[in-house]
Amino acid sequence: MNLSLQSAQQLVADLQASLDGAHCKVIIAPPACYLGSLIDACGEHISLAAQNCHDKQEGAYTGEVSAMMLESMGVAYCLVGHSERREYFCEGNAWLAEKINALIAKGIHPIYCFGEQLDERKSNRHFEVVEQQIREGLFHLADADFSNVILAYEPVWAIGTGETATSEQAQEMHAFIRNLVQKQYGQAMADRTTILYGGSCKPSNAEELFAQPDVDGGLIGGAALQASDFIQIIRSNG
Ligand code: PGA
C-alpha cells in the first residue's frame, strides 16, 4: 500500500526507459486500483501482477477483486499468500489453495508466497513450516496446473526489516523446496520451477543471492519503490 497513482506511473515510466537489454523477466505488482492505469504503460518489458484476489469469481463480496476480473483486464500474474495477507487478513493455506484454483481456472499465473516466522526458524521448524505451506497450498494441483505457478520463499523475519537471509540460508531453503517439488512432480518439473527469494533484497545483496543455484530471482518490496534501486536489482539477475 505504497505510492500515489502519479508516483506509480512515474516509477513504471522510469523502469520502462531503463530495461532495454535486460534479460530477466520483470513483473510488477501494484495495488489493484492502479492496475487499469498501468497496464498500457507496461509495454513489452514488464508484466503485471495483482497483489491478491478472492477465491470466488464473482458475487456479493464487497471490496474484493476476483481472478475473473483480473483476467478480463489482461493481468497475467497474481501474488497469493504474501505474509502480510497471511498475518493481517488471516489467510491460511486452505483458503490460499482455493485462490490458486480460482487463478488457474482463469489462466492467471499464481505467485505463491510462503516462509517461516522468526520463532519458527529459531526453534528449527522452518523446513517443516515451509513444507506444510507448500503441500497445503499447492500440491493438490495436477502437473499441468503446477507448471503455471511461481514459488516465492519469503522468510517473514526478513520482510521489510532490513535483515536479509544469508545467501547460504536462501540456497539451503530453495534446494529443500526444489527437492519437495521433485518428489511430488518429478525432476523435469523441479528443474523448470521458478523459485524466487524475497525479504530485504536490495542492490547490495541481490547479486550474491541470485548467484545461488536454486535462487531464480527475487520478490522485491521496499527496494522496488525506487526506480534506480530496482533497476540495479533487475540487472543483477542478468
Ligand atoms: P522487502 O519486502 O523487500 O521490503 O523486504 C518483500 C515483500 O514485501 O515481499
PDB file of C-alpha atoms and ligand atoms in Angstrom:
ATOM      1  CA  MET A   1       0.000   0.000   0.000  1.00  0.00           C
ATOM      2  CA  ASN A   2       2.591   2.467  -1.261  1.00  0.00           C
ATOM      3  CA  LEU A   3       2.747   5.391  -3.715  1.00  0.00           C
ATOM      4  CA  SER A   4       0.138   7.643  -5.290  1.00  0.00           C
ATOM      5  CA  LEU A   5      -1.055   6.810  -8.794  1.00  0.00           C
ATOM      6  CA  GLN A   6       1.143   9.565 -10.216  1.00  0.00           C
ATOM      7  CA  SER A   7       4.252   8.237  -8.433  1.00  0.00           C
ATOM      8  CA  ALA A   8       3.459   4.695  -9.544  1.00  0.00           C
ATOM      9  CA  GLN A   9       3.104   5.865 -13.162  1.00  0.00           C
ATOM     10  CA  GLN A  10       6.438   7.687 -12.923  1.00  0.00           C
ATOM     11  CA  LEU A  11       8.093   4.585 -11.483  1.00  0.00           C
ATOM     12  CA  VAL A  12       6.826   2.429 -14.347  1.00  0.00           C
ATOM     13  CA  ALA A  13       7.935   5.033 -16.909  1.00  0.00           C
ATOM     14  CA  ASP A  14      11.428   5.126 -15.348  1.00  0.00           C
ATOM     15  CA  LEU A  15      11.636   1.340 -15.373  1.00  0.00           C
ATOM     16  CA  GLN A  16      10.406   1.104 -18.931  1.00  0.00           C
ATOM     17  CA  ALA A  17      13.048   3.583 -20.048  1.00  0.00           C
ATOM     18  CA  SER A  18      15.855   1.533 -18.488  1.00  0.00           C
ATOM     19  CA  LEU A  19      15.018  -2.046 -19.288  1.00  0.00           C
ATOM     20  CA  ASP A  20      16.238  -2.313 -22.872  1.00  0.00           C
ATOM     21  CA  GLY A  21      18.733  -5.125 -22.990  1.00  0.00           C
ATOM     22  CA  ALA A  22      17.819  -6.560 -19.582  1.00  0.00           C
ATOM     23  CA  HIS A  23      17.381 -10.300 -19.868  1.00  0.00           C
ATOM     24  CA  CYS A  24      15.365 -11.085 -16.796  1.00  0.00           C
ATOM     25  CA  LYS A  25      11.596 -11.190 -16.663  1.00  0.00           C
ATOM     26  CA  VAL A  26      10.105  -8.238 -14.765  1.00  0.00           C
ATOM     27  CA  ILE A  27       6.664  -8.426 -13.182  1.00  0.00           C
ATOM     28  CA  ILE A  28       5.316  -5.537 -11.125  1.00  0.00           C
ATOM     29  CA  ALA A  29       2.528  -5.920  -8.572  1.00  0.00           C
ATOM     30  CA  PRO A  30       0.858  -2.544  -7.957  1.00  0.00           C
ATOM     31  CA  PRO A  31      -2.248  -2.079  -5.817  1.00  0.00           C
ATOM     32  CA  ALA A  32      -5.378  -3.374  -7.577  1.00  0.00           C
ATOM     33  CA  CYS A  33      -6.810   0.113  -8.057  1.00  0.00           C
ATOM     34  CA  TYR A  34      -3.805   1.093 -10.229  1.00  0.00           C
ATOM     35  CA  LEU A  35      -3.747  -1.970 -12.474  1.00  0.00           C
ATOM     36  CA  GLY A  36      -6.017  -0.463 -15.128  1.00  0.00           C
ATOM     37  CA  SER A  37      -3.983   2.749 -15.306  1.00  0.00           C
ATOM     38  CA  LEU A  38      -0.643   0.971 -15.567  1.00  0.00           C
ATOM     39  CA  ILE A  39      -1.421  -1.799 -17.994  1.00  0.00           C
ATOM     40  CA  ASP A  40      -0.700   0.199 -21.142  1.00  0.00           C
ATOM     41  CA  ALA A  41       2.448   1.726 -19.663  1.00  0.00           C
ATOM     42  CA  CYS A  42       3.983  -1.682 -19.018  1.00  0.00           C
ATOM     43  CA  GLY A  43       4.832  -2.391 -22.660  1.00  0.00           C
ATOM     44  CA  GLU A  44       6.979  -5.282 -23.754  1.00  0.00           C
ATOM     45  CA  HIS A  45       9.423  -5.429 -20.836  1.00  0.00           C
ATOM     46  CA  ILE A  46       7.076  -5.518 -17.875  1.00  0.00           C
ATOM     47  CA  SER A  47       4.179  -7.796 -16.920  1.00  0.00           C
ATOM     48  CA  LEU A  48       1.533  -7.014 -14.353  1.00  0.00           C
ATOM     49  CA  ALA A  49       0.556  -8.891 -11.213  1.00  0.00           C
ATOM     50  CA  ALA A  50      -2.200  -8.245  -8.713  1.00  0.00           C
ATOM     51  CA  GLN A  51      -1.295  -8.468  -5.020  1.00  0.00           C
ATOM     52  CA  ASN A  52      -4.289 -10.584  -4.051  1.00  0.00           C
ATOM     53  CA  CYS A  53      -7.583 -11.955  -5.301  1.00  0.00           C
ATOM     54  CA  HIS A  54     -10.679 -13.597  -3.867  1.00  0.00           C
ATOM     55  CA  ASP A  55     -11.340 -17.303  -4.301  1.00  0.00           C
ATOM     56  CA  LYS A  56     -14.803 -16.724  -5.839  1.00  0.00           C
ATOM     57  CA  GLN A  57     -15.073 -15.475  -9.417  1.00  0.00           C
ATOM     58  CA  GLU A  58     -17.979 -13.097  -8.760  1.00  0.00           C
ATOM     59  CA  GLY A  59     -20.735 -12.317  -6.319  1.00  0.00           C
ATOM     60  CA  ALA A  60     -21.590 -10.313  -3.216  1.00  0.00           C
ATOM     61  CA  TYR A  61     -18.083  -9.842  -1.769  1.00  0.00           C
ATOM     62  CA  THR A  62     -17.891  -6.067  -1.469  1.00  0.00           C
ATOM     63  CA  GLY A  63     -14.398  -4.677  -1.767  1.00  0.00           C
ATOM     64  CA  GLU A  64     -12.868  -7.812  -3.233  1.00  0.00           C
ATOM     65  CA  VAL A  65     -11.273  -8.451  -6.631  1.00  0.00           C
ATOM     66  CA  SER A  66     -11.642 -11.766  -8.452  1.00  0.00           C
ATOM     67  CA  ALA A  67      -9.495 -13.759 -10.852  1.00  0.00           C
ATOM     68  CA  MET A  68     -12.237 -13.321 -13.456  1.00  0.00           C
ATOM     69  CA  MET A  69     -11.905  -9.534 -13.131  1.00  0.00           C
ATOM     70  CA  LEU A  70      -8.110  -9.681 -13.365  1.00  0.00           C
ATOM     71  CA  GLU A  71      -8.298 -11.896 -16.423  1.00  0.00           C
ATOM     72  CA  SER A  72     -10.754  -9.523 -18.085  1.00  0.00           C
ATOM     73  CA  MET A  73      -8.182  -6.720 -17.641  1.00  0.00           C
ATOM     74  CA  GLY A  74      -5.326  -8.760 -19.092  1.00  0.00           C
ATOM     75  CA  VAL A  75      -3.442  -9.209 -15.801  1.00  0.00           C
ATOM     76  CA  ALA A  76      -1.240 -12.274 -16.167  1.00  0.00           C
ATOM     77  CA  TYR A  77       0.026 -12.884 -12.600  1.00  0.00           C
ATOM     78  CA  CYS A  78      -1.240 -12.614  -9.034  1.00  0.00           C
ATOM     79  CA  LEU A  79       0.503 -12.898  -5.660  1.00  0.00           C
ATOM     80  CA  VAL A  80      -1.120 -15.390  -3.305  1.00  0.00           C
ATOM     81  CA  GLY A  81      -0.340 -15.757   0.376  1.00  0.00           C
ATOM     82  CA  HIS A  82       2.008 -12.839   0.936  1.00  0.00           C
ATOM     83  CA  SER A  83       2.985 -12.890   4.596  1.00  0.00           C
ATOM     84  CA  GLU A  84       1.036  -9.694   5.260  1.00  0.00           C
ATOM     85  CA  ARG A  85      -2.108 -11.324   3.850  1.00  0.00           C
ATOM     86  CA  ARG A  86      -1.475 -14.392   5.999  1.00  0.00           C
ATOM     87  CA  GLU A  87      -0.833 -12.344   9.127  1.00  0.00           C
ATOM     88  CA  TYR A  88      -3.214  -9.360   8.948  1.00  0.00           C
ATOM     89  CA  PHE A  89      -6.042 -10.941   6.962  1.00  0.00           C
ATOM     90  CA  CYS A  90      -5.902 -14.454   8.419  1.00  0.00           C
ATOM     91  CA  GLU A  91      -5.355 -16.167   5.075  1.00  0.00           C
ATOM     92  CA  GLY A  92      -4.438 -19.790   5.756  1.00  0.00           C
ATOM     93  CA  ASN A  93      -3.136 -22.468   3.415  1.00  0.00           C
ATOM     94  CA  ALA A  94      -6.564 -23.992   2.689  1.00  0.00           C
ATOM     95  CA  TRP A  95      -8.039 -20.663   1.613  1.00  0.00           C
ATOM     96  CA  LEU A  96      -4.919 -19.851  -0.381  1.00  0.00           C
ATOM     97  CA  ALA A  97      -5.298 -23.171  -2.216  1.00  0.00           C
ATOM     98  CA  GLU A  98      -8.786 -22.003  -3.280  1.00  0.00           C
ATOM     99  CA  LYS A  99      -7.341 -18.725  -4.548  1.00  0.00           C
ATOM    100  CA  ILE A 100      -4.725 -20.656  -6.525  1.00  0.00           C
ATOM    101  CA  ASN A 101      -7.519 -22.719  -8.084  1.00  0.00           C
ATOM    102  CA  ALA A 102      -9.509 -19.602  -8.983  1.00  0.00           C
ATOM    103  CA  LEU A 103      -6.485 -18.067 -10.713  1.00  0.00           C
ATOM    104  CA  ILE A 104      -5.589 -21.212 -12.597  1.00  0.00           C
ATOM    105  CA  ALA A 105      -9.185 -21.530 -13.790  1.00  0.00           C
ATOM    106  CA  LYS A 106      -8.734 -18.122 -15.427  1.00  0.00           C
ATOM    107  CA  GLY A 107      -5.280 -18.776 -16.858  1.00  0.00           C
ATOM    108  CA  ILE A 108      -3.506 -16.407 -14.444  1.00  0.00           C
ATOM    109  CA  HIS A 109      -0.123 -17.450 -13.030  1.00  0.00           C
ATOM    110  CA  PRO A 110      -0.165 -17.529  -9.222  1.00  0.00           C
ATOM    111  CA  ILE A 111       2.978 -16.348  -7.432  1.00  0.00           C
ATOM    112  CA  TYR A 112       2.638 -18.357  -4.224  1.00  0.00           C
ATOM    113  CA  CYS A 113       4.406 -16.748  -1.242  1.00  0.00           C
ATOM    114  CA  PHE A 114       5.372 -18.603   1.928  1.00  0.00           C
ATOM    115  CA  GLY A 115       8.026 -18.564   4.623  1.00  0.00           C
ATOM    116  CA  GLU A 116       8.648 -19.077   8.290  1.00  0.00           C
ATOM    117  CA  GLN A 117       8.351 -16.652  11.208  1.00  0.00           C
ATOM    118  CA  LEU A 118      11.420 -15.809  13.287  1.00  0.00           C
ATOM    119  CA  ASP A 119      10.415 -18.022  16.223  1.00  0.00           C
ATOM    120  CA  GLU A 120       9.895 -20.935  13.832  1.00  0.00           C
ATOM    121  CA  ARG A 121      13.425 -20.552  12.485  1.00  0.00           C
ATOM    122  CA  LYS A 122      14.856 -20.150  15.980  1.00  0.00           C
ATOM    123  CA  SER A 123      13.170 -23.364  17.069  1.00  0.00           C
ATOM    124  CA  ASN A 124      14.451 -25.092  13.933  1.00  0.00           C
ATOM    125  CA  ARG A 125      10.977 -25.664  12.489  1.00  0.00           C
ATOM    126  CA  HIS A 126      11.485 -23.648   9.303  1.00  0.00           C
ATOM    127  CA  PHE A 127      11.682 -26.617   6.934  1.00  0.00           C
ATOM    128  CA  GLU A 128       8.578 -28.199   8.450  1.00  0.00           C
ATOM    129  CA  VAL A 129       6.591 -24.931   8.220  1.00  0.00           C
ATOM    130  CA  VAL A 130       7.588 -24.256   4.624  1.00  0.00           C
ATOM    131  CA  GLU A 131       6.820 -27.831   3.615  1.00  0.00           C
ATOM    132  CA  GLN A 132       3.345 -27.573   5.108  1.00  0.00           C
ATOM    133  CA  GLN A 133       2.657 -24.238   3.385  1.00  0.00           C
ATOM    134  CA  ILE A 134       3.670 -25.710   0.029  1.00  0.00           C
ATOM    135  CA  ARG A 135       1.880 -29.043   0.472  1.00  0.00           C
ATOM    136  CA  GLU A 136      -1.386 -27.486   1.623  1.00  0.00           C
ATOM    137  CA  GLY A 137      -1.321 -24.580  -0.821  1.00  0.00           C
ATOM    138  CA  LEU A 138      -0.092 -26.244  -3.994  1.00  0.00           C
ATOM    139  CA  PHE A 139       0.342 -29.992  -4.003  1.00  0.00           C
ATOM    140  CA  HIS A 140      -3.294 -30.703  -4.843  1.00  0.00           C
ATOM    141  CA  LEU A 141      -2.547 -29.351  -8.331  1.00  0.00           C
ATOM    142  CA  ALA A 142      -2.203 -31.570 -11.382  1.00  0.00           C
ATOM    143  CA  ASP A 143       1.144 -31.352 -13.185  1.00  0.00           C
ATOM    144  CA  ALA A 144      -0.105 -29.046 -15.942  1.00  0.00           C
ATOM    145  CA  ASP A 145      -1.503 -26.590 -13.396  1.00  0.00           C
ATOM    146  CA  PHE A 146       1.503 -26.689 -11.076  1.00  0.00           C
ATOM    147  CA  SER A 147       3.726 -25.752 -14.006  1.00  0.00           C
ATOM    148  CA  ASN A 148       1.937 -22.364 -14.121  1.00  0.00           C
ATOM    149  CA  VAL A 149       2.861 -21.446 -10.549  1.00  0.00           C
ATOM    150  CA  ILE A 150       5.834 -19.352  -9.433  1.00  0.00           C
ATOM    151  CA  LEU A 151       7.069 -20.014  -5.898  1.00  0.00           C
ATOM    152  CA  ALA A 152       8.373 -17.240  -3.635  1.00  0.00           C
ATOM    153  CA  TYR A 153      10.209 -18.093  -0.424  1.00  0.00           C
ATOM    154  CA  GLU A 154       9.976 -15.124   1.913  1.00  0.00           C
ATOM    155  CA  PRO A 155      11.197 -15.646   5.472  1.00  0.00           C
ATOM    156  CA  VAL A 156       8.867 -13.363   7.429  1.00  0.00           C
ATOM    157  CA  TRP A 157      11.689 -12.116   9.666  1.00  0.00           C
ATOM    158  CA  ALA A 158      13.411 -10.699   6.573  1.00  0.00           C
ATOM    159  CA  ILE A 159      10.453  -8.857   5.002  1.00  0.00           C
ATOM    160  CA  GLY A 160      10.695  -5.102   5.399  1.00  0.00           C
ATOM    161  CA  THR A 161      13.136  -5.474   8.291  1.00  0.00           C
ATOM    162  CA  GLY A 162      16.418  -4.802   6.520  1.00  0.00           C
ATOM    163  CA  GLU A 163      17.569  -8.213   7.728  1.00  0.00           C
ATOM    164  CA  THR A 164      18.179 -10.447   4.714  1.00  0.00           C
ATOM    165  CA  ALA A 165      18.595 -14.200   4.809  1.00  0.00           C
ATOM    166  CA  THR A 166      22.213 -15.000   4.033  1.00  0.00           C
ATOM    167  CA  SER A 167      22.788 -16.448   0.594  1.00  0.00           C
ATOM    168  CA  GLU A 168      23.542 -19.785   2.316  1.00  0.00           C
ATOM    169  CA  GLN A 169      20.229 -19.719   4.194  1.00  0.00           C
ATOM    170  CA  ALA A 170      18.362 -18.844   0.993  1.00  0.00           C
ATOM    171  CA  GLN A 171      20.121 -21.546  -1.039  1.00  0.00           C
ATOM    172  CA  GLU A 172      19.556 -24.174   1.666  1.00  0.00           C
ATOM    173  CA  MET A 173      15.811 -23.483   1.732  1.00  0.00           C
ATOM    174  CA  HIS A 174      15.471 -23.175  -2.038  1.00  0.00           C
ATOM    175  CA  ALA A 175      17.223 -26.525  -2.535  1.00  0.00           C
ATOM    176  CA  PHE A 176      14.839 -28.030   0.030  1.00  0.00           C
ATOM    177  CA  ILE A 177      11.842 -26.582  -1.855  1.00  0.00           C
ATOM    178  CA  ARG A 178      13.084 -27.826  -5.225  1.00  0.00           C
ATOM    179  CA  ASN A 179      13.549 -31.257  -3.710  1.00  0.00           C
ATOM    180  CA  LEU A 180       9.939 -31.226  -2.456  1.00  0.00           C
ATOM    181  CA  VAL A 181       8.781 -30.347  -5.979  1.00  0.00           C
ATOM    182  CA  GLN A 182      10.960 -33.113  -7.404  1.00  0.00           C
ATOM    183  CA  LYS A 183       9.440 -35.699  -5.053  1.00  0.00           C
ATOM    184  CA  GLN A 184       5.908 -34.612  -5.904  1.00  0.00           C
ATOM    185  CA  TYR A 185       6.144 -33.803  -9.623  1.00  0.00           C
ATOM    186  CA  GLY A 186       9.430 -35.259 -10.857  1.00  0.00           C
ATOM    187  CA  GLN A 187      12.835 -33.942 -11.875  1.00  0.00           C
ATOM    188  CA  ALA A 188      11.792 -32.138 -15.074  1.00  0.00           C
ATOM    189  CA  MET A 189       9.193 -30.086 -13.180  1.00  0.00           C
ATOM    190  CA  ALA A 190      11.650 -29.358 -10.355  1.00  0.00           C
ATOM    191  CA  ASP A 191      14.217 -28.111 -12.871  1.00  0.00           C
ATOM    192  CA  ARG A 192      11.832 -25.712 -14.560  1.00  0.00           C
ATOM    193  CA  THR A 193      10.044 -24.382 -11.469  1.00  0.00           C
ATOM    194  CA  THR A 194      10.870 -20.750 -10.689  1.00  0.00           C
ATOM    195  CA  ILE A 195      11.663 -20.168  -7.019  1.00  0.00           C
ATOM    196  CA  LEU A 196      12.074 -16.512  -6.019  1.00  0.00           C
ATOM    197  CA  TYR A 197      13.630 -15.186  -2.819  1.00  0.00           C
ATOM    198  CA  GLY A 198      12.007 -12.228  -1.028  1.00  0.00           C
ATOM    199  CA  GLY A 199      12.913 -10.299   2.109  1.00  0.00           C
ATOM    200  CA  SER A 200      15.103  -7.172   2.187  1.00  0.00           C
ATOM    201  CA  CYS A 201      16.580  -7.916  -1.212  1.00  0.00           C
ATOM    202  CA  LYS A 202      18.489  -4.783  -2.288  1.00  0.00           C
ATOM    203  CA  PRO A 203      21.203  -3.712  -4.735  1.00  0.00           C
ATOM    204  CA  SER A 204      23.958  -4.623  -2.273  1.00  0.00           C
ATOM    205  CA  ASN A 205      22.898  -8.249  -1.782  1.00  0.00           C
ATOM    206  CA  ALA A 206      20.913  -9.143  -4.916  1.00  0.00           C
ATOM    207  CA  GLU A 207      23.830 -10.376  -6.984  1.00  0.00           C
ATOM    208  CA  GLU A 208      25.023 -12.787  -4.303  1.00  0.00           C
ATOM    209  CA  LEU A 209      21.508 -14.096  -3.661  1.00  0.00           C
ATOM    210  CA  PHE A 210      20.743 -14.564  -7.372  1.00  0.00           C
ATOM    211  CA  ALA A 211      24.075 -16.347  -7.887  1.00  0.00           C
ATOM    212  CA  GLN A 212      22.844 -19.268  -5.763  1.00  0.00           C
ATOM    213  CA  PRO A 213      21.981 -22.236  -7.958  1.00  0.00           C
ATOM    214  CA  ASP A 214      18.425 -22.617  -6.668  1.00  0.00           C
ATOM    215  CA  VAL A 215      17.549 -18.915  -6.368  1.00  0.00           C
ATOM    216  CA  ASP A 216      15.914 -17.989  -9.669  1.00  0.00           C
ATOM    217  CA  GLY A 217      15.121 -14.358  -8.923  1.00  0.00           C
ATOM    218  CA  GLY A 218      13.671 -12.028  -6.327  1.00  0.00           C
ATOM    219  CA  LEU A 219      10.391 -10.733  -4.962  1.00  0.00           C
ATOM    220  CA  ILE A 220      11.302  -7.151  -4.196  1.00  0.00           C
ATOM    221  CA  GLY A 221       9.344  -4.949  -1.795  1.00  0.00           C
ATOM    222  CA  GLY A 222      10.792  -1.693  -0.453  1.00  0.00           C
ATOM    223  CA  ALA A 223      13.713  -1.527  -2.873  1.00  0.00           C
ATOM    224  CA  ALA A 224      11.313  -1.653  -5.836  1.00  0.00           C
ATOM    225  CA  LEU A 225       9.817   1.703  -4.871  1.00  0.00           C
ATOM    226  CA  GLN A 226      12.975   3.483  -6.084  1.00  0.00           C
ATOM    227  CA  ALA A 227      13.491   3.024  -9.815  1.00  0.00           C
ATOM    228  CA  SER A 228      17.291   3.209  -9.572  1.00  0.00           C
ATOM    229  CA  ASP A 229      17.495   0.516  -6.866  1.00  0.00           C
ATOM    230  CA  PHE A 230      15.002  -1.719  -8.624  1.00  0.00           C
ATOM    231  CA  ILE A 231      16.842  -1.418 -11.948  1.00  0.00           C
ATOM    232  CA  GLN A 232      20.126  -2.328 -10.264  1.00  0.00           C
ATOM    233  CA  ILE A 233      18.486  -5.409  -8.729  1.00  0.00           C
ATOM    234  CA  ILE A 234      16.990  -6.405 -12.083  1.00  0.00           C
ATOM    235  CA  ARG A 235      20.379  -6.095 -13.739  1.00  0.00           C
ATOM    236  CA  SER A 236      21.916  -8.289 -11.010  1.00  0.00           C
ATOM    237  CA  ASN A 237      19.805 -11.120 -12.390  1.00  0.00           C
ATOM    238  CA  GLY A 238      21.116 -10.885 -15.959  1.00  0.00           C
TER     239      GLY A 238
HETATM  240  P1  PGA B   1      11.007  -6.212   1.292  1.00  0.00           P
HETATM  241  O1  PGA B   1       9.565  -6.842   1.032  1.00  0.00           O
HETATM  242  O2  PGA B   1      11.808  -6.424   0.027  1.00  0.00           O
HETATM  243  O3  PGA B   1      10.724  -4.776   1.577  1.00  0.00           O
HETATM  244  O4  PGA B   1      11.585  -6.941   2.470  1.00  0.00           O
HETATM  245  C1  PGA B   1       9.399  -8.063   0.416  1.00  0.00           C
HETATM  246  C2  PGA B   1       7.946  -8.322   0.257  1.00  0.00           C
HETATM  247  O5  PGA B   1       7.121  -7.489   0.639  1.00  0.00           O
HETATM  248  O6  PGA B   1       7.567  -9.386  -0.240  1.00  0.00           O
END
